[in-house]
Amino acid sequence: MARDNQINSLKKGFQVLQIINQKVGLKAAEIGQIARMPRPTVYRILETLEELGFVAQDRSSGLWRVTLHAKSLSSGFRQADWIVQAAVPQMVSLGRRILWPLDLVTFSNDSMVIRESTHDFSPYSVNHGMVGLHLPILDTAGGRAYLSFTSDCERDQILQALETNQGANGPLMTADGPLDEVMKRCRELGVGYRANGFRSETASLSAAIRHGDRIMACLTLIYFKSAMSLSKAVEQYRDELLSTVGEIERMLPQFELELRAVDADIPTEGSGPRSTTVPQIPLA
């Protein structure tokens, strides 16, 4: 009987780990609903998995995610998870200072996917539950930042696919004008921007996060158009947004080393797996 209980506990542990691995991030209550387990059981399993280094909780959002150490169990650790772990502490820090909501977005096929967000904590946000949402690449600041600063080869491939999907006969257009002109201005500003379209009450700025010769993600700041003009937003927030992205970029090589070490089952200097727990920092 004791052996059966141990086997059942092991099954439940792997079930919870699998559920977390299949999602961008989940709260304990959501895990319990999917797994059909009582919340106390879910918490015990999460605490055990966290102690073993396989999962970590973002204390600012309450979301659970797999860690780099979980890569040792499966080749399914996604690049997006790696970038999120590097970016979240800096997002929380910037969000606390500026109060406007932030989204971390990555390119996927023909859209930008929100991988992490501070909407739930920002006093200026009217949108919640944003993580996992797919956004149009042409009419978002993150999509325009990606197109403006990625390699010529990748940009041509993306634009060709967009033209085919949309059946465009002429230049691609955005709510802020022809895409070529928008990208030219993005490069002049050093960030992607959205002044019109998509969500009419808001506008946004977005900075590309680079690693080597690739853009790994974009960090987007969303603000109310009624609060300031685009030029004012650029003046007030561009440098701070770029500075935050610079801090994230400086952290990426270490995360890459840890990822490779886990791939090769080689411990990194300093013993156990990196703790990815983000300290709880209230934004307001």
mmCIF file of C-alpha atoms in Angstrom:
data_model
loop_
_atom_site.group_PDB
_atom_site.id
_atom_site.type_symbol
_atom_site.label_atom_id
_atom_site.label_comp_id
_atom_site.label_asym_id
_atom_site.label_seq_id
_atom_site.Cartn_x
_atom_site.Cartn_y
_atom_site.Cartn_z
ATOM 1 C CA MET A 1 0.000 0.000 0.000
ATOM 2 C CA ALA A 2 2.826 2.427 0.881
ATOM 3 C CA ARG A 3 4.487 1.633 -2.447
ATOM 4 C CA ASP A 4 1.243 2.365 -4.312
ATOM 5 C CA ASN A 5 0.962 5.725 -2.536
ATOM 6 C CA GLN A 6 4.537 6.596 -3.521
ATOM 7 C CA ILE A 7 3.875 5.668 -7.141
ATOM 8 C CA ASN A 8 0.690 7.762 -7.184
ATOM 9 C CA SER A 9 2.569 10.722 -5.700
ATOM 10 C CA LEU A 10 5.256 10.352 -8.351
ATOM 11 C CA LYS A 11 2.636 10.262 -11.101
ATOM 12 C CA LYS A 12 1.002 13.406 -9.759
ATOM 13 C CA GLY A 13 4.368 15.153 -9.569
ATOM 14 C CA PHE A 14 5.147 14.402 -13.215
ATOM 15 C CA GLN A 15 1.616 15.411 -14.194
ATOM 16 C CA VAL A 16 2.033 18.824 -12.558
ATOM 17 C CA LEU A 17 5.484 19.292 -14.120
ATOM 18 C CA GLN A 18 4.107 18.404 -17.536
ATOM 19 C CA ILE A 19 1.218 20.850 -17.174
ATOM 20 C CA ILE A 20 3.578 23.687 -16.235
ATOM 21 C CA ASN A 21 5.925 22.831 -19.102
ATOM 22 C CA GLN A 22 3.081 23.032 -21.616
ATOM 23 C CA LYS A 23 2.076 26.551 -20.601
ATOM 24 C CA VAL A 24 3.856 29.900 -20.535
ATOM 25 C CA GLY A 25 3.019 30.281 -16.828
ATOM 26 C CA LEU A 26 0.305 29.079 -14.466
ATOM 27 C CA LYS A 27 -0.957 29.855 -10.990
ATOM 28 C CA ALA A 28 -1.395 27.045 -8.479
ATOM 29 C CA ALA A 29 -5.184 27.242 -8.707
ATOM 30 C CA GLU A 30 -5.039 26.891 -12.502
ATOM 31 C CA ILE A 31 -2.743 23.881 -12.191
ATOM 32 C CA GLY A 32 -5.198 22.309 -9.755
ATOM 33 C CA GLN A 33 -8.084 22.832 -12.173
ATOM 34 C CA ILE A 34 -6.222 21.293 -15.106
ATOM 35 C CA ALA A 35 -4.863 18.394 -13.050
ATOM 36 C CA ARG A 36 -8.125 17.973 -11.124
ATOM 37 C CA MET A 37 -6.218 17.920 -7.849
ATOM 38 C CA PRO A 38 -7.021 19.603 -4.519
ATOM 39 C CA ARG A 39 -5.127 22.829 -4.015
ATOM 40 C CA PRO A 40 -3.209 21.551 -0.918
ATOM 41 C CA THR A 41 -1.934 18.626 -2.989
ATOM 42 C CA VAL A 42 -0.824 20.967 -5.777
ATOM 43 C CA TYR A 43 1.017 23.198 -3.311
ATOM 44 C CA ARG A 44 2.864 20.235 -1.793
ATOM 45 C CA ILE A 45 3.929 19.047 -5.231
ATOM 46 C CA LEU A 46 5.023 22.538 -6.288
ATOM 47 C CA GLU A 47 7.073 22.979 -3.120
ATOM 48 C CA THR A 48 8.810 19.669 -3.759
ATOM 49 C CA LEU A 49 9.512 20.464 -7.414
ATOM 50 C CA GLU A 50 10.801 23.902 -6.412
ATOM 51 C CA GLU A 51 13.071 22.354 -3.795
ATOM 52 C CA LEU A 52 14.456 20.020 -6.476
ATOM 53 C CA GLY A 53 15.045 22.980 -8.785
ATOM 54 C CA PHE A 54 12.629 21.929 -11.532
ATOM 55 C CA VAL A 55 10.127 24.799 -11.172
ATOM 56 C CA ALA A 56 10.202 28.346 -9.849
ATOM 57 C CA GLN A 57 7.517 30.832 -8.929
ATOM 58 C CA ASP A 58 7.546 34.419 -10.095
ATOM 59 C CA ARG A 59 6.643 36.092 -6.801
ATOM 60 C CA SER A 60 5.369 39.198 -8.584
ATOM 61 C CA SER A 61 2.720 37.365 -10.627
ATOM 62 C CA GLY A 62 2.339 34.088 -8.732
ATOM 63 C CA LEU A 63 2.963 32.141 -11.950
ATOM 64 C CA TRP A 64 4.892 28.860 -11.896
ATOM 65 C CA ARG A 65 7.310 27.941 -14.707
ATOM 66 C CA VAL A 66 9.878 25.285 -15.456
ATOM 67 C CA THR A 67 13.508 26.221 -14.792
ATOM 68 C CA LEU A 68 16.691 25.586 -16.720
ATOM 69 C CA HIS A 69 17.293 22.576 -14.470
ATOM 70 C CA ALA A 70 14.163 20.927 -15.896
ATOM 71 C CA LYS A 71 16.002 20.755 -19.220
ATOM 72 C CA SER A 72 17.891 17.806 -17.761
ATOM 73 C CA LEU A 73 14.627 15.821 -17.893
ATOM 74 C CA SER A 74 13.598 16.725 -21.403
ATOM 75 C CA SER A 75 14.696 18.504 -24.534
ATOM 76 C CA GLY A 76 11.420 20.425 -24.388
ATOM 77 C CA PHE A 77 12.717 23.465 -22.521
ATOM 78 C CA ARG A 78 11.707 26.371 -24.712
ATOM 79 C CA GLN A 79 13.852 29.323 -25.606
ATOM 80 C CA ALA A 80 11.004 31.615 -24.544
ATOM 81 C CA ASP A 81 11.256 30.311 -20.961
ATOM 82 C CA TRP A 82 14.962 31.104 -20.913
ATOM 83 C CA ILE A 83 14.372 34.680 -22.071
ATOM 84 C CA VAL A 84 11.541 35.182 -19.577
ATOM 85 C CA GLN A 85 13.768 34.131 -16.675
ATOM 86 C CA ALA A 86 16.401 36.665 -17.722
ATOM 87 C CA ALA A 87 13.923 39.480 -18.356
ATOM 88 C CA VAL A 88 11.361 39.300 -15.546
ATOM 89 C CA PRO A 89 13.474 40.838 -12.738
ATOM 90 C CA GLN A 90 14.330 43.831 -14.932
ATOM 91 C CA MET A 91 10.709 44.179 -16.060
ATOM 92 C CA VAL A 92 9.530 44.268 -12.452
ATOM 93 C CA SER A 93 12.157 46.849 -11.567
ATOM 94 C CA LEU A 94 11.266 49.117 -14.503
ATOM 95 C CA GLY A 95 7.537 48.645 -13.926
ATOM 96 C CA ARG A 96 7.933 49.750 -10.335
ATOM 97 C CA ARG A 97 9.620 52.977 -11.457
ATOM 98 C CA ILE A 98 7.424 54.018 -14.370
ATOM 99 C CA LEU A 99 4.081 52.377 -13.355
ATOM 100 C CA TRP A 100 3.016 51.931 -17.000
ATOM 101 C CA PRO A 101 2.474 48.263 -17.971
ATOM 102 C CA LEU A 102 5.144 46.289 -19.828
ATOM 103 C CA ASP A 103 4.927 43.262 -22.136
ATOM 104 C CA LEU A 104 7.720 40.889 -23.097
ATOM 105 C CA VAL A 105 6.920 39.618 -26.604
ATOM 106 C CA THR A 106 8.579 37.103 -28.916
ATOM 107 C CA PHE A 107 8.098 36.509 -32.628
ATOM 108 C CA SER A 108 6.163 33.373 -33.603
ATOM 109 C CA ASN A 109 5.228 32.701 -37.236
ATOM 110 C CA ASP A 110 3.270 35.816 -38.264
ATOM 111 C CA SER A 111 2.540 37.330 -34.841
ATOM 112 C CA MET A 112 4.071 38.507 -31.584
ATOM 113 C CA VAL A 113 3.273 36.434 -28.486
ATOM 114 C CA ILE A 114 3.158 37.975 -25.007
ATOM 115 C CA ARG A 115 5.431 35.807 -22.826
ATOM 116 C CA GLU A 116 5.285 37.930 -19.682
ATOM 117 C CA SER A 117 3.466 41.065 -18.619
ATOM 118 C CA THR A 118 3.145 43.497 -15.730
ATOM 119 C CA HIS A 119 -0.433 44.442 -16.637
ATOM 120 C CA ASP A 120 -1.770 42.687 -13.552
ATOM 121 C CA PHE A 121 0.260 44.973 -11.273
ATOM 122 C CA SER A 122 0.236 48.279 -13.128
ATOM 123 C CA PRO A 123 -2.171 50.902 -11.754
ATOM 124 C CA TYR A 124 -2.444 52.294 -15.291
ATOM 125 C CA SER A 125 -3.491 49.077 -17.019
ATOM 126 C CA VAL A 126 -7.039 48.265 -18.072
ATOM 127 C CA ASN A 127 -6.034 44.892 -19.550
ATOM 128 C CA HIS A 128 -5.363 41.713 -17.582
ATOM 129 C CA GLY A 129 -4.580 38.104 -18.409
ATOM 130 C CA MET A 130 -2.367 39.157 -21.303
ATOM 131 C CA VAL A 131 0.199 36.341 -21.164
ATOM 132 C CA GLY A 132 -0.123 34.001 -24.141
ATOM 133 C CA LEU A 133 -2.008 36.526 -26.289
ATOM 134 C CA HIS A 134 -1.005 36.704 -29.978
ATOM 135 C CA LEU A 135 -0.645 40.241 -31.333
ATOM 136 C CA PRO A 136 -0.492 41.455 -34.959
ATOM 137 C CA ILE A 137 3.089 42.048 -36.017
ATOM 138 C CA LEU A 138 2.404 45.034 -38.286
ATOM 139 C CA ASP A 139 0.289 47.055 -35.869
ATOM 140 C CA THR A 140 2.188 46.629 -32.603
ATOM 141 C CA ALA A 141 5.320 48.371 -31.412
ATOM 142 C CA GLY A 142 6.944 45.018 -30.613
ATOM 143 C CA GLY A 143 6.273 43.669 -34.093
ATOM 144 C CA ARG A 144 7.608 46.816 -35.716
ATOM 145 C CA ALA A 145 10.702 46.758 -33.494
ATOM 146 C CA TYR A 146 11.351 43.155 -34.519
ATOM 147 C CA LEU A 147 10.939 43.920 -38.223
ATOM 148 C CA SER A 148 13.014 47.098 -38.042
ATOM 149 C CA PHE A 149 16.034 45.638 -36.284
ATOM 150 C CA THR A 150 16.186 41.997 -37.371
ATOM 151 C CA SER A 151 18.469 40.851 -40.193
ATOM 152 C CA ASP A 152 17.628 41.773 -43.784
ATOM 153 C CA CYS A 153 17.261 38.092 -44.661
ATOM 154 C CA GLU A 154 14.752 37.332 -41.895
ATOM 155 C CA ARG A 155 12.830 40.552 -42.524
ATOM 156 C CA ASP A 156 12.456 39.700 -46.217
ATOM 157 C CA GLN A 157 11.173 36.229 -45.359
ATOM 158 C CA ILE A 158 8.624 37.574 -42.869
ATOM 159 C CA LEU A 159 7.389 40.310 -45.192
ATOM 160 C CA GLN A 160 7.077 37.869 -48.077
ATOM 161 C CA ALA A 161 4.948 35.583 -45.912
ATOM 162 C CA LEU A 162 2.790 38.504 -44.743
ATOM 163 C CA GLU A 163 2.258 39.703 -48.306
ATOM 164 C CA THR A 164 1.243 36.208 -49.377
ATOM 165 C CA ASN A 165 -1.156 35.745 -46.447
ATOM 166 C CA GLN A 166 -2.747 39.163 -46.911
ATOM 167 C CA GLY A 167 -2.813 39.034 -50.707
ATOM 168 C CA ALA A 168 -1.187 42.476 -50.779
ATOM 169 C CA ASN A 169 -0.662 43.953 -54.250
ATOM 170 C CA GLY A 170 1.151 47.053 -53.071
ATOM 171 C CA PRO A 171 3.260 48.211 -50.118
ATOM 172 C CA LEU A 172 2.297 46.816 -46.719
ATOM 173 C CA MET A 173 0.368 49.394 -44.721
ATOM 174 C CA THR A 174 -0.012 50.023 -41.009
ATOM 175 C CA ALA A 175 -2.320 52.296 -39.022
ATOM 176 C CA ASP A 176 0.636 54.694 -38.813
ATOM 177 C CA GLY A 177 1.367 54.689 -42.545
ATOM 178 C CA PRO A 178 3.367 52.596 -45.041
ATOM 179 C CA LEU A 179 5.442 49.955 -43.286
ATOM 180 C CA ASP A 180 8.685 51.060 -44.938
ATOM 181 C CA GLU A 181 8.262 54.589 -43.592
ATOM 182 C CA VAL A 182 7.309 53.300 -40.136
ATOM 183 C CA MET A 183 10.401 51.053 -39.987
ATOM 184 C CA LYS A 184 12.591 53.945 -41.111
ATOM 185 C CA ARG A 185 11.303 56.063 -38.241
ATOM 186 C CA CYS A 186 11.713 53.174 -35.799
ATOM 187 C CA ARG A 187 15.397 52.978 -36.729
ATOM 188 C CA GLU A 188 15.755 56.730 -36.295
ATOM 189 C CA LEU A 189 14.138 56.519 -32.841
ATOM 190 C CA GLY A 190 16.042 53.368 -31.855
ATOM 191 C CA VAL A 191 12.767 51.715 -30.760
ATOM 192 C CA GLY A 192 9.596 50.411 -32.313
ATOM 193 C CA TYR A 193 6.491 52.544 -31.844
ATOM 194 C CA ARG A 194 2.720 52.452 -32.253
ATOM 195 C CA ALA A 195 0.825 55.731 -32.245
ATOM 196 C CA ASN A 196 -2.422 54.541 -33.841
ATOM 197 C CA GLY A 197 -4.433 51.410 -34.488
ATOM 198 C CA PHE A 198 -4.845 48.084 -32.667
ATOM 199 C CA ARG A 199 -6.063 49.520 -29.341
ATOM 200 C CA SER A 200 -7.250 53.022 -29.998
ATOM 201 C CA GLU A 201 -6.902 54.296 -26.427
ATOM 202 C CA THR A 202 -3.230 53.303 -26.044
ATOM 203 C CA ALA A 203 0.119 53.749 -27.763
ATOM 204 C CA SER A 204 3.416 51.993 -27.144
ATOM 205 C CA LEU A 205 7.201 51.892 -27.461
ATOM 206 C CA SER A 206 9.218 48.690 -27.821
ATOM 207 C CA ALA A 207 12.943 47.898 -27.629
ATOM 208 C CA ALA A 208 14.544 44.836 -29.205
ATOM 209 C CA ILE A 209 16.471 42.442 -26.945
ATOM 210 C CA ARG A 210 19.471 41.085 -28.857
ATOM 211 C CA HIS A 211 21.713 38.113 -28.196
ATOM 212 C CA GLY A 212 24.528 37.762 -30.668
ATOM 213 C CA ASP A 213 23.116 38.507 -34.094
ATOM 214 C CA ARG A 214 19.554 37.575 -33.186
ATOM 215 C CA ILE A 215 16.606 39.378 -31.657
ATOM 216 C CA MET A 216 15.353 37.159 -28.848
ATOM 217 C CA ALA A 217 12.376 39.264 -27.716
ATOM 218 C CA CYS A 218 11.080 42.819 -27.487
ATOM 219 C CA LEU A 219 10.164 44.756 -24.346
ATOM 220 C CA THR A 220 7.098 46.947 -24.877
ATOM 221 C CA LEU A 221 5.868 49.851 -22.772
ATOM 222 C CA ILE A 222 2.154 50.688 -23.118
ATOM 223 C CA TYR A 223 0.709 54.105 -22.226
ATOM 224 C CA PHE A 224 -2.524 56.035 -22.693
ATOM 225 C CA LYS A 225 -2.514 58.338 -25.706
ATOM 226 C CA SER A 226 -4.493 60.852 -23.684
ATOM 227 C CA ALA A 227 -1.608 61.095 -21.199
ATOM 228 C CA MET A 228 1.149 62.071 -23.627
ATOM 229 C CA SER A 229 2.160 62.364 -27.262
ATOM 230 C CA LEU A 230 4.550 59.958 -28.984
ATOM 231 C CA SER A 231 7.346 62.527 -28.901
ATOM 232 C CA LYS A 232 6.828 63.039 -25.163
ATOM 233 C CA ALA A 233 6.831 59.292 -24.539
ATOM 234 C CA VAL A 234 10.077 58.938 -26.483
ATOM 235 C CA GLU A 235 11.635 61.810 -24.573
ATOM 236 C CA GLN A 236 10.554 60.493 -21.192
ATOM 237 C CA TYR A 237 10.880 56.713 -21.508
ATOM 238 C CA ARG A 238 13.036 55.669 -24.483
ATOM 239 C CA ASP A 239 16.395 55.850 -22.727
ATOM 240 C CA GLU A 240 15.122 54.028 -19.646
ATOM 241 C CA LEU A 241 13.554 51.321 -21.813
ATOM 242 C CA LEU A 242 16.799 50.859 -23.753
ATOM 243 C CA SER A 243 18.798 50.813 -20.526
ATOM 244 C CA THR A 244 16.600 48.048 -19.130
ATOM 245 C CA VAL A 245 17.014 46.055 -22.327
ATOM 246 C CA GLY A 246 20.771 46.531 -22.030
ATOM 247 C CA GLU A 247 20.689 45.004 -18.546
ATOM 248 C CA ILE A 248 18.727 42.018 -19.847
ATOM 249 C CA GLU A 249 21.185 41.560 -22.721
ATOM 250 C CA ARG A 250 24.122 41.543 -20.307
ATOM 251 C CA MET A 251 22.479 38.678 -18.395
ATOM 252 C CA LEU A 252 21.780 36.482 -21.423
ATOM 253 C CA PRO A 253 25.296 35.016 -21.898
ATOM 254 C CA GLN A 254 25.255 33.573 -18.371
ATOM 255 C CA PHE A 255 21.810 32.070 -18.925
ATOM 256 C CA GLU A 256 23.049 30.583 -22.207
ATOM 257 C CA LEU A 257 26.027 29.016 -20.441
ATOM 258 C CA GLU A 258 23.722 27.483 -17.861
ATOM 259 C CA LEU A 259 21.416 26.179 -20.571
ATOM 260 C CA ARG A 260 24.336 24.549 -22.377
ATOM 261 C CA ALA A 261 25.632 23.107 -19.131
ATOM 262 C CA VAL A 262 22.247 21.553 -18.424
ATOM 263 C CA ASP A 263 22.147 20.204 -21.998
ATOM 264 C CA ALA A 264 25.508 18.529 -21.418
ATOM 265 C CA ASP A 265 24.632 17.583 -17.830
ATOM 266 C CA ILE A 266 27.613 19.629 -16.621
ATOM 267 C CA PRO A 267 27.210 21.585 -13.355
ATOM 268 C CA THR A 268 27.972 25.277 -13.659
ATOM 269 C CA GLU A 269 30.442 26.890 -11.317
ATOM 270 C CA GLY A 270 28.907 27.467 -7.917
ATOM 271 C CA SER A 271 26.986 24.164 -7.467
ATOM 272 C CA GLY A 272 23.181 23.914 -7.832
ATOM 273 C CA PRO A 273 20.787 25.337 -10.374
ATOM 274 C CA ARG A 274 20.234 29.074 -10.573
ATOM 275 C CA SER A 275 17.316 30.297 -8.517
ATOM 276 C CA THR A 276 14.921 32.079 -10.824
ATOM 277 C CA THR A 277 12.548 33.213 -8.114
ATOM 278 C CA VAL A 278 11.739 36.879 -8.506
ATOM 279 C CA PRO A 279 11.387 38.863 -5.290
ATOM 280 C CA GLN A 280 7.955 40.293 -4.695
ATOM 281 C CA ILE A 281 8.144 43.994 -5.499
ATOM 282 C CA PRO A 282 4.900 45.947 -5.405
ATOM 283 C CA LEU A 283 4.513 48.316 -8.322
ATOM 284 C CA ALA A 284 2.282 50.720 -6.487
#
